């Protein structure tokens, strides 16, 4: 298996989500290259609605592939402020551009700042160790 792409400027969860700061209180979330590779061809993405409350560690979306259906877990307590509507027509963006056009949702941090959240997550080296690369 080829090594996964793991950008150094993102943070990661042990459940294979990536997180990047949008502004002081908002982050963007997607799934990692490793996760999309494990899933196979993504055929459907179920996203939360804008305004939905999310809790850290709880499922807030689902990604369905030709192999399985996988829950996507929130990295924080907060609120959904945007979702990637392009995934409705093109769920394969999760496979072709997981760190770009394949993002899933933007979440507003309930307590603290985006920097506080990012500091609690894995850096690229930690995520590489997590997946054994």
PDB file of C-alpha atoms in Angstrom:
ATOM      1  CA  UNK A   1       0.000   0.000   0.000  1.00  0.00           C
ATOM      2  CA  UNK A   2       1.283   3.450  -0.881  1.00  0.00           C
ATOM      3  CA  UNK A   3       1.846   5.913   1.937  1.00  0.00           C
ATOM      4  CA  UNK A   4      -1.084   8.177   2.645  1.00  0.00           C
ATOM      5  CA  UNK A   5      -0.938  11.896   2.076  1.00  0.00           C
ATOM      6  CA  UNK A   6      -0.744  13.556   5.508  1.00  0.00           C
ATOM      7  CA  UNK A   7      -0.411  17.342   5.231  1.00  0.00           C
ATOM      8  CA  UNK A   8       1.726  18.818   7.998  1.00  0.00           C
ATOM      9  CA  UNK A   9      -0.504  21.888   8.396  1.00  0.00           C
ATOM     10  CA  UNK A  10      -3.580  19.937   9.548  1.00  0.00           C
ATOM     11  CA  UNK A  11      -4.522  18.260  12.831  1.00  0.00           C
ATOM     12  CA  UNK A  12      -5.960  14.751  13.070  1.00  0.00           C
ATOM     13  CA  UNK A  13      -8.186  12.560  15.233  1.00  0.00           C
ATOM     14  CA  UNK A  14      -7.669   8.888  16.031  1.00  0.00           C
ATOM     15  CA  UNK A  15     -10.918   8.258  14.099  1.00  0.00           C
ATOM     16  CA  UNK A  16      -9.221   9.515  10.872  1.00  0.00           C
ATOM     17  CA  UNK A  17     -10.749  12.962  10.577  1.00  0.00           C
ATOM     18  CA  UNK A  18      -8.626  15.998   9.701  1.00  0.00           C
ATOM     19  CA  UNK A  19      -9.258  19.427  11.195  1.00  0.00           C
ATOM     20  CA  UNK A  20      -8.062  22.877  10.085  1.00  0.00           C
ATOM     21  CA  UNK A  21      -8.713  26.324  11.564  1.00  0.00           C
ATOM     22  CA  UNK A  22     -11.031  28.570   9.521  1.00  0.00           C
ATOM     23  CA  UNK A  23     -11.091  31.438  12.034  1.00  0.00           C
ATOM     24  CA  UNK A  24     -10.762  31.926  15.801  1.00  0.00           C
ATOM     25  CA  UNK A  25     -13.896  29.911  16.615  1.00  0.00           C
ATOM     26  CA  UNK A  26     -14.478  27.752  13.532  1.00  0.00           C
ATOM     27  CA  UNK A  27     -12.810  24.649  12.081  1.00  0.00           C
ATOM     28  CA  UNK A  28     -13.291  22.659   8.870  1.00  0.00           C
ATOM     29  CA  UNK A  29     -13.486  18.850   9.119  1.00  0.00           C
ATOM     30  CA  UNK A  30     -12.987  16.081   6.579  1.00  0.00           C
ATOM     31  CA  UNK A  31     -11.697  12.536   6.445  1.00  0.00           C
ATOM     32  CA  UNK A  32      -8.083  11.678   5.810  1.00  0.00           C
ATOM     33  CA  UNK A  33      -6.541  10.223   2.689  1.00  0.00           C
ATOM     34  CA  UNK A  34      -5.900   7.035   4.682  1.00  0.00           C
ATOM     35  CA  UNK A  35      -9.598   6.821   5.645  1.00  0.00           C
ATOM     36  CA  UNK A  36     -10.892   7.381   2.112  1.00  0.00           C
ATOM     37  CA  UNK A  37      -8.440   4.759   0.820  1.00  0.00           C
ATOM     38  CA  UNK A  38      -9.688   2.240   3.394  1.00  0.00           C
ATOM     39  CA  UNK A  39     -13.312   3.004   2.501  1.00  0.00           C
ATOM     40  CA  UNK A  40     -12.943   2.583  -1.249  1.00  0.00           C
ATOM     41  CA  UNK A  41     -15.208   4.392  -3.691  1.00  0.00           C
ATOM     42  CA  UNK A  42     -17.495   6.793  -1.813  1.00  0.00           C
ATOM     43  CA  UNK A  43     -21.028   6.716  -3.238  1.00  0.00           C
ATOM     44  CA  UNK A  44     -23.010   8.753  -0.688  1.00  0.00           C
ATOM     45  CA  UNK A  45     -22.335  11.231   2.119  1.00  0.00           C
ATOM     46  CA  UNK A  46     -24.928  12.070   4.782  1.00  0.00           C
ATOM     47  CA  UNK A  47     -24.098  15.425   6.351  1.00  0.00           C
ATOM     48  CA  UNK A  48     -25.613  17.209   9.334  1.00  0.00           C
ATOM     49  CA  UNK A  49     -27.662  20.354   8.895  1.00  0.00           C
ATOM     50  CA  UNK A  50     -26.383  23.868   9.493  1.00  0.00           C
ATOM     51  CA  UNK A  51     -27.327  24.811  13.034  1.00  0.00           C
ATOM     52  CA  UNK A  52     -27.133  21.238  14.341  1.00  0.00           C
ATOM     53  CA  UNK A  53     -25.404  20.804  17.686  1.00  0.00           C
ATOM     54  CA  UNK A  54     -22.508  18.331  17.756  1.00  0.00           C
ATOM     55  CA  UNK A  55     -20.757  16.681  20.686  1.00  0.00           C
ATOM     56  CA  UNK A  56     -17.146  15.606  20.789  1.00  0.00           C
ATOM     57  CA  UNK A  57     -16.821  11.930  19.929  1.00  0.00           C
ATOM     58  CA  UNK A  58     -20.386  11.581  18.653  1.00  0.00           C
ATOM     59  CA  UNK A  59     -21.225  10.645  15.083  1.00  0.00           C
ATOM     60  CA  UNK A  60     -22.351  13.674  13.076  1.00  0.00           C
ATOM     61  CA  UNK A  61     -22.124  12.363   9.494  1.00  0.00           C
ATOM     62  CA  UNK A  62     -21.895   9.129   7.509  1.00  0.00           C
ATOM     63  CA  UNK A  63     -19.835   8.196   4.490  1.00  0.00           C
ATOM     64  CA  UNK A  64     -21.110   5.267   2.426  1.00  0.00           C
ATOM     65  CA  UNK A  65     -18.754   3.465   0.095  1.00  0.00           C
ATOM     66  CA  UNK A  66     -18.944   0.387  -2.063  1.00  0.00           C
ATOM     67  CA  UNK A  67     -17.426  -1.488   0.919  1.00  0.00           C
ATOM     68  CA  UNK A  68     -19.225  -0.113   3.986  1.00  0.00           C
ATOM     69  CA  UNK A  69     -20.929   2.742   5.808  1.00  0.00           C
ATOM     70  CA  UNK A  70     -18.698   4.648   8.230  1.00  0.00           C
ATOM     71  CA  UNK A  71     -19.586   7.145  10.913  1.00  0.00           C
ATOM     72  CA  UNK A  72     -17.728  10.447  11.020  1.00  0.00           C
ATOM     73  CA  UNK A  73     -17.118  11.711  14.548  1.00  0.00           C
ATOM     74  CA  UNK A  74     -17.111  15.282  15.751  1.00  0.00           C
ATOM     75  CA  UNK A  75     -13.762  16.450  17.130  1.00  0.00           C
ATOM     76  CA  UNK A  76     -15.491  19.022  19.370  1.00  0.00           C
ATOM     77  CA  UNK A  77     -18.584  20.247  21.167  1.00  0.00           C
ATOM     78  CA  UNK A  78     -20.170  22.930  19.057  1.00  0.00           C
ATOM     79  CA  UNK A  79     -22.459  23.795  16.174  1.00  0.00           C
ATOM     80  CA  UNK A  80     -22.462  23.030  12.461  1.00  0.00           C
ATOM     81  CA  UNK A  81     -22.118  26.347  10.636  1.00  0.00           C
ATOM     82  CA  UNK A  82     -21.623  25.045   7.067  1.00  0.00           C
ATOM     83  CA  UNK A  83     -21.694  21.796   5.111  1.00  0.00           C
ATOM     84  CA  UNK A  84     -20.180  20.902   1.773  1.00  0.00           C
ATOM     85  CA  UNK A  85     -23.268  20.777  -0.447  1.00  0.00           C
ATOM     86  CA  UNK A  86     -21.129  19.720  -3.443  1.00  0.00           C
ATOM     87  CA  UNK A  87     -20.909  16.228  -1.915  1.00  0.00           C
ATOM     88  CA  UNK A  88     -24.602  15.639  -2.577  1.00  0.00           C
ATOM     89  CA  UNK A  89     -23.998  15.532  -6.341  1.00  0.00           C
ATOM     90  CA  UNK A  90     -20.343  14.424  -6.193  1.00  0.00           C
ATOM     91  CA  UNK A  91     -19.627  12.233  -3.146  1.00  0.00           C
ATOM     92  CA  UNK A  92     -16.501  10.988  -4.941  1.00  0.00           C
ATOM     93  CA  UNK A  93     -14.807  14.307  -4.039  1.00  0.00           C
ATOM     94  CA  UNK A  94     -14.068  12.607  -0.705  1.00  0.00           C
ATOM     95  CA  UNK A  95     -11.851  10.181  -2.671  1.00  0.00           C
ATOM     96  CA  UNK A  96     -10.352  12.511  -5.250  1.00  0.00           C
ATOM     97  CA  UNK A  97      -9.669  15.546  -3.037  1.00  0.00           C
ATOM     98  CA  UNK A  98     -10.120  14.619   0.657  1.00  0.00           C
ATOM     99  CA  UNK A  99      -8.198  17.662   1.932  1.00  0.00           C
ATOM    100  CA  UNK A 100      -9.723  20.148  -0.528  1.00  0.00           C
ATOM    101  CA  UNK A 101     -13.078  19.954  -2.286  1.00  0.00           C
ATOM    102  CA  UNK A 102     -13.970  16.785  -0.338  1.00  0.00           C
ATOM    103  CA  UNK A 103     -14.292  18.526   3.059  1.00  0.00           C
ATOM    104  CA  UNK A 104     -17.419  17.657   5.056  1.00  0.00           C
ATOM    105  CA  UNK A 105     -18.465  20.393   7.480  1.00  0.00           C
ATOM    106  CA  UNK A 106     -17.423  23.528   9.320  1.00  0.00           C
ATOM    107  CA  UNK A 107     -17.999  23.532  13.059  1.00  0.00           C
ATOM    108  CA  UNK A 108     -18.052  26.404  15.569  1.00  0.00           C
ATOM    109  CA  UNK A 109     -16.287  25.603  18.825  1.00  0.00           C
ATOM    110  CA  UNK A 110     -18.645  25.766  21.837  1.00  0.00           C
ATOM    111  CA  UNK A 111     -15.989  26.432  24.475  1.00  0.00           C
ATOM    112  CA  UNK A 112     -12.612  28.044  23.937  1.00  0.00           C
ATOM    113  CA  UNK A 113     -11.056  28.716  20.577  1.00  0.00           C
ATOM    114  CA  UNK A 114     -10.125  26.801  17.458  1.00  0.00           C
ATOM    115  CA  UNK A 115      -6.485  26.979  18.617  1.00  0.00           C
ATOM    116  CA  UNK A 116      -7.412  25.258  21.909  1.00  0.00           C
ATOM    117  CA  UNK A 117      -9.070  22.432  19.978  1.00  0.00           C
ATOM    118  CA  UNK A 118      -6.220  22.032  17.498  1.00  0.00           C
ATOM    119  CA  UNK A 119      -3.695  21.813  20.332  1.00  0.00           C
ATOM    120  CA  UNK A 120      -5.594  18.786  21.700  1.00  0.00           C
ATOM    121  CA  UNK A 121      -5.448  16.824  18.432  1.00  0.00           C
ATOM    122  CA  UNK A 122      -2.726  14.775  16.749  1.00  0.00           C
ATOM    123  CA  UNK A 123      -0.166  16.547  14.595  1.00  0.00           C
ATOM    124  CA  UNK A 124       0.952  14.956  11.305  1.00  0.00           C
ATOM    125  CA  UNK A 125       3.733  12.947  12.982  1.00  0.00           C
ATOM    126  CA  UNK A 126       1.327  11.668  15.628  1.00  0.00           C
ATOM    127  CA  UNK A 127      -1.195  10.642  12.982  1.00  0.00           C
ATOM    128  CA  UNK A 128       1.498   8.863  10.937  1.00  0.00           C
ATOM    129  CA  UNK A 129       2.374   6.883  14.080  1.00  0.00           C
ATOM    130  CA  UNK A 130      -1.324   6.155  14.676  1.00  0.00           C
ATOM    131  CA  UNK A 131      -1.738   4.531  11.245  1.00  0.00           C
ATOM    132  CA  UNK A 132       1.669   2.863  11.291  1.00  0.00           C
ATOM    133  CA  UNK A 133       3.390   4.895   8.580  1.00  0.00           C
TER     134      UNK A 133
END
